[in-house]
Amino acid sequence: MSFELPTLPYDKTALEPHMSAETFDYHHGKHHNAYVTKLNALTEGSEWAGKSLDDIIGSAEGGLFNQAAQHFNHSFFWKCMKPGGGGEPTGALADAIKRDFGSLDEFSAAFSAASAGQFGSGWAWLVIRGGKLEIMTTGNADLPQKHDATPLLTLDVWEHAYYVDYRNARPKYIETFLNKLINWDFVAENLGNAS
Ligand code: MN3
């Protein structure tokens, strides 16, 4: 069983003008695809053959961990966006954000600051750990599961994620993600599964 590049949950033009088809051609079609190809090359015919992605992320190190974690991170990230996204969460997720951050605006400000402040390549996350929501950033391929946290939402802040559409303006990319792209339904589903 080899790993496969997942199909995007929307057409590659569906998030325009906020995220272009050209970005998806590179980010999904080349970057994510390369992680999957390398993951398969490192696992096939090895002691890791047939192991689940979670198993590999949990125990591999070095290059194999990086390819596996980046496969997870990107597969998760695509689902964190949708056409006509943004807006406000509802229900239990809205209540949890209010409880742990004070308000949606305070969450957005803290998530933006963390995303903008991640030095170099990495990811910004909303996670749940010990029953409480937290914002976390990770460098390179690192991810919340390595820190006893469950991911609910992520934003890719590697330059390849935004350079085609935003050049060096990472804050504008973050603002657009929060206001126009975020798929709160997916975040709510993740919270439900974690509770
Ligand atoms: Mn990426």
PDB file of C-alpha atoms and ligand atoms in Angstrom:
ATOM      1  CA  MET A   1       0.000   0.000   0.000  1.00  0.00           C
ATOM      2  CA  SER A   2       1.568   3.235  -1.024  1.00  0.00           C
ATOM      3  CA  PHE A   3       0.573   6.727   0.037  1.00  0.00           C
ATOM      4  CA  GLU A   4      -1.366   8.856  -2.419  1.00  0.00           C
ATOM      5  CA  LEU A   5      -1.707  12.556  -3.077  1.00  0.00           C
ATOM      6  CA  PRO A   6      -5.258  13.405  -1.968  1.00  0.00           C
ATOM      7  CA  THR A   7      -7.545  15.174  -4.409  1.00  0.00           C
ATOM      8  CA  LEU A   8      -8.233  18.766  -3.375  1.00  0.00           C
ATOM      9  CA  PRO A   9     -11.649  19.123  -1.692  1.00  0.00           C
ATOM     10  CA  TYR A  10     -12.526  21.881  -4.225  1.00  0.00           C
ATOM     11  CA  ASP A  11     -11.493  22.882  -7.722  1.00  0.00           C
ATOM     12  CA  LYS A  12      -8.056  24.517  -7.902  1.00  0.00           C
ATOM     13  CA  THR A  13      -9.715  27.733  -9.163  1.00  0.00           C
ATOM     14  CA  ALA A  14     -12.361  27.757  -6.389  1.00  0.00           C
ATOM     15  CA  LEU A  15     -10.446  29.921  -3.907  1.00  0.00           C
ATOM     16  CA  GLU A  16      -9.528  32.641  -6.408  1.00  0.00           C
ATOM     17  CA  PRO A  17      -8.716  35.469  -6.109  1.00  0.00           C
ATOM     18  CA  HIS A  18      -7.500  34.699  -2.572  1.00  0.00           C
ATOM     19  CA  MET A  19      -5.478  31.614  -3.520  1.00  0.00           C
ATOM     20  CA  SER A  20      -4.775  31.056  -7.188  1.00  0.00           C
ATOM     21  CA  ALA A  21      -4.827  27.962  -9.364  1.00  0.00           C
ATOM     22  CA  GLU A  22      -1.130  28.626  -9.969  1.00  0.00           C
ATOM     23  CA  THR A  23      -0.475  28.329  -6.226  1.00  0.00           C
ATOM     24  CA  PHE A  24      -2.303  24.986  -6.153  1.00  0.00           C
ATOM     25  CA  ASP A  25      -0.425  23.788  -9.259  1.00  0.00           C
ATOM     26  CA  TYR A  26       2.822  24.268  -7.347  1.00  0.00           C
ATOM     27  CA  HIS A  27       1.801  23.758  -3.739  1.00  0.00           C
ATOM     28  CA  HIS A  28      -0.444  20.717  -4.217  1.00  0.00           C
ATOM     29  CA  GLY A  29       0.755  19.428  -7.592  1.00  0.00           C
ATOM     30  CA  LYS A  30       4.491  19.772  -6.988  1.00  0.00           C
ATOM     31  CA  HIS A  31       5.353  20.360  -3.301  1.00  0.00           C
ATOM     32  CA  HIS A  32       2.790  18.053  -1.688  1.00  0.00           C
ATOM     33  CA  ASN A  33       3.205  15.520  -4.481  1.00  0.00           C
ATOM     34  CA  ALA A  34       6.959  15.447  -3.885  1.00  0.00           C
ATOM     35  CA  TYR A  35       6.450  14.728  -0.170  1.00  0.00           C
ATOM     36  CA  VAL A  36       4.225  11.762  -1.085  1.00  0.00           C
ATOM     37  CA  THR A  37       6.668  10.464  -3.698  1.00  0.00           C
ATOM     38  CA  LYS A  38       9.602  10.675  -1.272  1.00  0.00           C
ATOM     39  CA  LEU A  39       7.536   9.114   1.532  1.00  0.00           C
ATOM     40  CA  ASN A  40       6.795   6.137  -0.723  1.00  0.00           C
ATOM     41  CA  ALA A  41      10.426   5.866  -1.821  1.00  0.00           C
ATOM     42  CA  LEU A  42      11.568   5.779   1.822  1.00  0.00           C
ATOM     43  CA  THR A  43       8.971   3.260   3.017  1.00  0.00           C
ATOM     44  CA  GLU A  44       8.509   0.775   0.177  1.00  0.00           C
ATOM     45  CA  GLY A  45      10.539  -2.351   0.762  1.00  0.00           C
ATOM     46  CA  SER A  46      11.657  -1.114   4.186  1.00  0.00           C
ATOM     47  CA  GLU A  47      10.663  -1.967   7.758  1.00  0.00           C
ATOM     48  CA  TRP A  48       8.113   0.860   7.443  1.00  0.00           C
ATOM     49  CA  ALA A  49       6.208  -0.712   4.545  1.00  0.00           C
ATOM     50  CA  GLY A  50       2.532  -1.138   5.421  1.00  0.00           C
ATOM     51  CA  LYS A  51       2.717   1.145   8.487  1.00  0.00           C
ATOM     52  CA  SER A  52       0.063   3.822   8.810  1.00  0.00           C
ATOM     53  CA  LEU A  53       0.869   7.490   8.449  1.00  0.00           C
ATOM     54  CA  ASP A  54       0.134   7.980  12.168  1.00  0.00           C
ATOM     55  CA  ASP A  55       2.559   5.176  13.069  1.00  0.00           C
ATOM     56  CA  ILE A  56       5.313   6.706  10.942  1.00  0.00           C
ATOM     57  CA  ILE A  57       4.730  10.191  12.346  1.00  0.00           C
ATOM     58  CA  GLY A  58       4.748   8.750  15.853  1.00  0.00           C
ATOM     59  CA  SER A  59       8.056   6.910  15.629  1.00  0.00           C
ATOM     60  CA  ALA A  60      10.122   7.889  12.579  1.00  0.00           C
ATOM     61  CA  GLU A  61      12.880  10.484  12.701  1.00  0.00           C
ATOM     62  CA  GLY A  62      14.838  12.591  10.251  1.00  0.00           C
ATOM     63  CA  GLY A  63      13.952  12.543   6.576  1.00  0.00           C
ATOM     64  CA  LEU A  64      11.200   9.948   6.870  1.00  0.00           C
ATOM     65  CA  PHE A  65       9.474  11.884   9.656  1.00  0.00           C
ATOM     66  CA  ASN A  66       9.703  15.070   7.576  1.00  0.00           C
ATOM     67  CA  GLN A  67       8.071  13.538   4.479  1.00  0.00           C
ATOM     68  CA  ALA A  68       5.332  11.813   6.511  1.00  0.00           C
ATOM     69  CA  ALA A  69       4.553  14.864   8.621  1.00  0.00           C
ATOM     70  CA  GLN A  70       4.455  17.146   5.586  1.00  0.00           C
ATOM     71  CA  HIS A  71       2.035  14.711   3.908  1.00  0.00           C
ATOM     72  CA  PHE A  72      -0.211  14.922   6.987  1.00  0.00           C
ATOM     73  CA  ASN A  73       0.165  18.695   7.338  1.00  0.00           C
ATOM     74  CA  HIS A  74      -0.743  19.478   3.727  1.00  0.00           C
ATOM     75  CA  SER A  75      -3.626  16.973   3.572  1.00  0.00           C
ATOM     76  CA  PHE A  76      -5.012  18.641   6.722  1.00  0.00           C
ATOM     77  CA  PHE A  77      -4.371  22.193   5.476  1.00  0.00           C
ATOM     78  CA  TRP A  78      -6.388  21.792   2.235  1.00  0.00           C
ATOM     79  CA  LYS A  79      -9.430  20.878   4.327  1.00  0.00           C
ATOM     80  CA  CYS A  80      -8.988  23.968   6.522  1.00  0.00           C
ATOM     81  CA  MET A  81     -10.120  26.153   3.589  1.00  0.00           C
ATOM     82  CA  LYS A  82     -13.247  26.298   1.444  1.00  0.00           C
ATOM     83  CA  PRO A  83     -14.799  28.559  -1.181  1.00  0.00           C
ATOM     84  CA  GLY A  84     -16.743  31.289   0.609  1.00  0.00           C
ATOM     85  CA  GLY A  85     -14.908  30.548   3.860  1.00  0.00           C
ATOM     86  CA  GLY A  86     -14.238  32.868   6.761  1.00  0.00           C
ATOM     87  CA  GLY A  87     -17.086  34.218   8.835  1.00  0.00           C
ATOM     88  CA  GLU A  88     -17.708  33.002  12.345  1.00  0.00           C
ATOM     89  CA  PRO A  89     -17.782  29.590  14.005  1.00  0.00           C
ATOM     90  CA  THR A  90     -20.951  28.465  15.761  1.00  0.00           C
ATOM     91  CA  GLY A  91     -22.020  26.077  18.497  1.00  0.00           C
ATOM     92  CA  ALA A  92     -19.532  24.273  20.714  1.00  0.00           C
ATOM     93  CA  LEU A  93     -16.552  25.626  18.769  1.00  0.00           C
ATOM     94  CA  ALA A  94     -17.705  29.231  19.196  1.00  0.00           C
ATOM     95  CA  ASP A  95     -18.213  28.577  22.919  1.00  0.00           C
ATOM     96  CA  ALA A  96     -14.735  27.031  23.294  1.00  0.00           C
ATOM     97  CA  ILE A  97     -13.074  29.961  21.489  1.00  0.00           C
ATOM     98  CA  LYS A  98     -14.879  32.416  23.751  1.00  0.00           C
ATOM     99  CA  ARG A  99     -13.942  30.398  26.846  1.00  0.00           C
ATOM    100  CA  ASP A 100     -10.227  30.068  25.998  1.00  0.00           C
ATOM    101  CA  PHE A 101      -9.450  33.277  24.067  1.00  0.00           C
ATOM    102  CA  GLY A 102     -12.141  35.715  25.261  1.00  0.00           C
ATOM    103  CA  SER A 103     -13.629  36.363  21.812  1.00  0.00           C
ATOM    104  CA  LEU A 104     -13.233  35.470  18.148  1.00  0.00           C
ATOM    105  CA  ASP A 105     -11.423  38.780  17.592  1.00  0.00           C
ATOM    106  CA  GLU A 106      -8.933  37.954  20.333  1.00  0.00           C
ATOM    107  CA  PHE A 107      -8.388  34.496  18.857  1.00  0.00           C
ATOM    108  CA  SER A 108      -7.823  36.021  15.392  1.00  0.00           C
ATOM    109  CA  ALA A 109      -5.353  38.566  16.745  1.00  0.00           C
ATOM    110  CA  ALA A 110      -3.385  35.900  18.607  1.00  0.00           C
ATOM    111  CA  PHE A 111      -3.419  33.470  15.654  1.00  0.00           C
ATOM    112  CA  SER A 112      -2.271  36.251  13.307  1.00  0.00           C
ATOM    113  CA  ALA A 113       0.559  37.286  15.615  1.00  0.00           C
ATOM    114  CA  ALA A 114       1.734  33.690  16.001  1.00  0.00           C
ATOM    115  CA  SER A 115       1.542  33.018  12.238  1.00  0.00           C
ATOM    116  CA  ALA A 116       3.412  36.198  11.369  1.00  0.00           C
ATOM    117  CA  GLY A 117       5.974  35.596  14.104  1.00  0.00           C
ATOM    118  CA  GLN A 118       6.934  32.029  13.118  1.00  0.00           C
ATOM    119  CA  PHE A 119      10.548  32.512  12.026  1.00  0.00           C
ATOM    120  CA  GLY A 120      11.233  30.835   8.697  1.00  0.00           C
ATOM    121  CA  SER A 121       9.300  27.824   7.451  1.00  0.00           C
ATOM    122  CA  GLY A 122       6.567  26.235   9.504  1.00  0.00           C
ATOM    123  CA  TRP A 123       2.942  26.038  10.514  1.00  0.00           C
ATOM    124  CA  ALA A 124       0.491  27.868  12.766  1.00  0.00           C
ATOM    125  CA  TRP A 125      -2.134  25.760  14.530  1.00  0.00           C
ATOM    126  CA  LEU A 126      -5.226  25.882  16.652  1.00  0.00           C
ATOM    127  CA  VAL A 127      -5.014  22.779  18.835  1.00  0.00           C
ATOM    128  CA  ILE A 128      -6.731  21.228  21.810  1.00  0.00           C
ATOM    129  CA  ARG A 129      -4.499  20.002  24.624  1.00  0.00           C
ATOM    130  CA  GLY A 130      -5.692  18.923  28.037  1.00  0.00           C
ATOM    131  CA  GLY A 131      -9.230  20.032  27.180  1.00  0.00           C
ATOM    132  CA  LYS A 132      -8.194  23.588  26.350  1.00  0.00           C
ATOM    133  CA  LEU A 133      -7.769  25.362  23.014  1.00  0.00           C
ATOM    134  CA  GLU A 134      -4.319  26.773  22.310  1.00  0.00           C
ATOM    135  CA  ILE A 135      -2.450  28.418  19.462  1.00  0.00           C
ATOM    136  CA  MET A 136       0.817  26.714  18.573  1.00  0.00           C
ATOM    137  CA  THR A 137       3.464  27.196  15.917  1.00  0.00           C
ATOM    138  CA  THR A 138       5.812  24.501  14.661  1.00  0.00           C
ATOM    139  CA  GLY A 139       8.963  24.748  12.549  1.00  0.00           C
ATOM    140  CA  ASN A 140       9.480  22.949   9.231  1.00  0.00           C
ATOM    141  CA  ALA A 141       7.493  19.672   9.301  1.00  0.00           C
ATOM    142  CA  ASP A 142       6.853  19.493  13.064  1.00  0.00           C
ATOM    143  CA  LEU A 143       3.231  19.045  14.136  1.00  0.00           C
ATOM    144  CA  PRO A 144       1.025  19.094  17.269  1.00  0.00           C
ATOM    145  CA  GLN A 145       0.798  15.300  17.646  1.00  0.00           C
ATOM    146  CA  LYS A 146       4.469  15.381  18.706  1.00  0.00           C
ATOM    147  CA  HIS A 147       3.503  17.758  21.543  1.00  0.00           C
ATOM    148  CA  ASP A 148       0.545  15.849  23.016  1.00  0.00           C
ATOM    149  CA  ALA A 149      -1.888  18.150  21.218  1.00  0.00           C
ATOM    150  CA  THR A 150      -4.642  17.454  18.683  1.00  0.00           C
ATOM    151  CA  PRO A 151      -4.752  19.706  15.616  1.00  0.00           C
ATOM    152  CA  LEU A 152      -8.007  21.512  14.847  1.00  0.00           C
ATOM    153  CA  LEU A 153      -6.837  24.087  12.264  1.00  0.00           C
ATOM    154  CA  THR A 154      -3.598  24.874  10.480  1.00  0.00           C
ATOM    155  CA  LEU A 155      -2.070  27.517   8.256  1.00  0.00           C
ATOM    156  CA  ASP A 156       1.002  26.789   6.144  1.00  0.00           C
ATOM    157  CA  VAL A 157       3.436  29.683   6.578  1.00  0.00           C
ATOM    158  CA  TRP A 158       6.225  28.289   4.406  1.00  0.00           C
ATOM    159  CA  GLU A 159       7.004  30.894   1.727  1.00  0.00           C
ATOM    160  CA  HIS A 160       5.878  28.487  -1.015  1.00  0.00           C
ATOM    161  CA  ALA A 161       2.342  28.746   0.423  1.00  0.00           C
ATOM    162  CA  TYR A 162       1.943  32.461  -0.279  1.00  0.00           C
ATOM    163  CA  TYR A 163       4.746  33.763  -2.487  1.00  0.00           C
ATOM    164  CA  VAL A 164       2.905  33.346  -5.802  1.00  0.00           C
ATOM    165  CA  ASP A 165      -0.139  35.324  -4.627  1.00  0.00           C
ATOM    166  CA  TYR A 166       1.211  37.572  -1.863  1.00  0.00           C
ATOM    167  CA  ARG A 167       4.969  37.786  -2.519  1.00  0.00           C
ATOM    168  CA  ASN A 168       6.558  38.681   0.825  1.00  0.00           C
ATOM    169  CA  ALA A 169       3.325  39.955   2.445  1.00  0.00           C
ATOM    170  CA  ARG A 170       2.767  37.144   4.932  1.00  0.00           C
ATOM    171  CA  PRO A 171       0.417  39.278   7.135  1.00  0.00           C
ATOM    172  CA  LYS A 172      -1.931  39.897   4.172  1.00  0.00           C
ATOM    173  CA  TYR A 173      -1.994  36.158   3.457  1.00  0.00           C
ATOM    174  CA  ILE A 174      -2.852  35.432   7.096  1.00  0.00           C
ATOM    175  CA  GLU A 175      -5.603  38.059   7.155  1.00  0.00           C
ATOM    176  CA  THR A 176      -7.117  36.654   3.937  1.00  0.00           C
ATOM    177  CA  PHE A 177      -6.999  33.110   5.309  1.00  0.00           C
ATOM    178  CA  LEU A 178      -8.899  34.142   8.433  1.00  0.00           C
ATOM    179  CA  ASN A 179     -11.455  36.366   6.705  1.00  0.00           C
ATOM    180  CA  LYS A 180     -12.075  34.635   3.360  1.00  0.00           C
ATOM    181  CA  LEU A 181     -10.828  31.045   3.380  1.00  0.00           C
ATOM    182  CA  ILE A 182     -11.064  29.338   6.764  1.00  0.00           C
ATOM    183  CA  ASN A 183     -13.446  26.360   6.888  1.00  0.00           C
ATOM    184  CA  TRP A 184     -14.934  26.548  10.386  1.00  0.00           C
ATOM    185  CA  ASP A 185     -17.062  23.451   9.702  1.00  0.00           C
ATOM    186  CA  PHE A 186     -13.894  21.353   9.430  1.00  0.00           C
ATOM    187  CA  VAL A 187     -12.502  22.872  12.637  1.00  0.00           C
ATOM    188  CA  ALA A 188     -15.778  22.138  14.453  1.00  0.00           C
ATOM    189  CA  GLU A 189     -15.704  18.544  13.187  1.00  0.00           C
ATOM    190  CA  ASN A 190     -12.149  18.117  14.501  1.00  0.00           C
ATOM    191  CA  LEU A 191     -13.158  19.527  17.877  1.00  0.00           C
ATOM    192  CA  GLY A 192     -16.098  17.121  18.008  1.00  0.00           C
ATOM    193  CA  ASN A 193     -13.837  14.161  17.238  1.00  0.00           C
ATOM    194  CA  ALA A 194     -11.331  15.250  19.896  1.00  0.00           C
ATOM    195  CA  SER A 195     -13.888  15.744  22.671  1.00  0.00           C
TER     196      SER A 195
HETATM  197 MN   MN3 B   1       3.419  23.816   2.063  1.00  0.00          MN
END
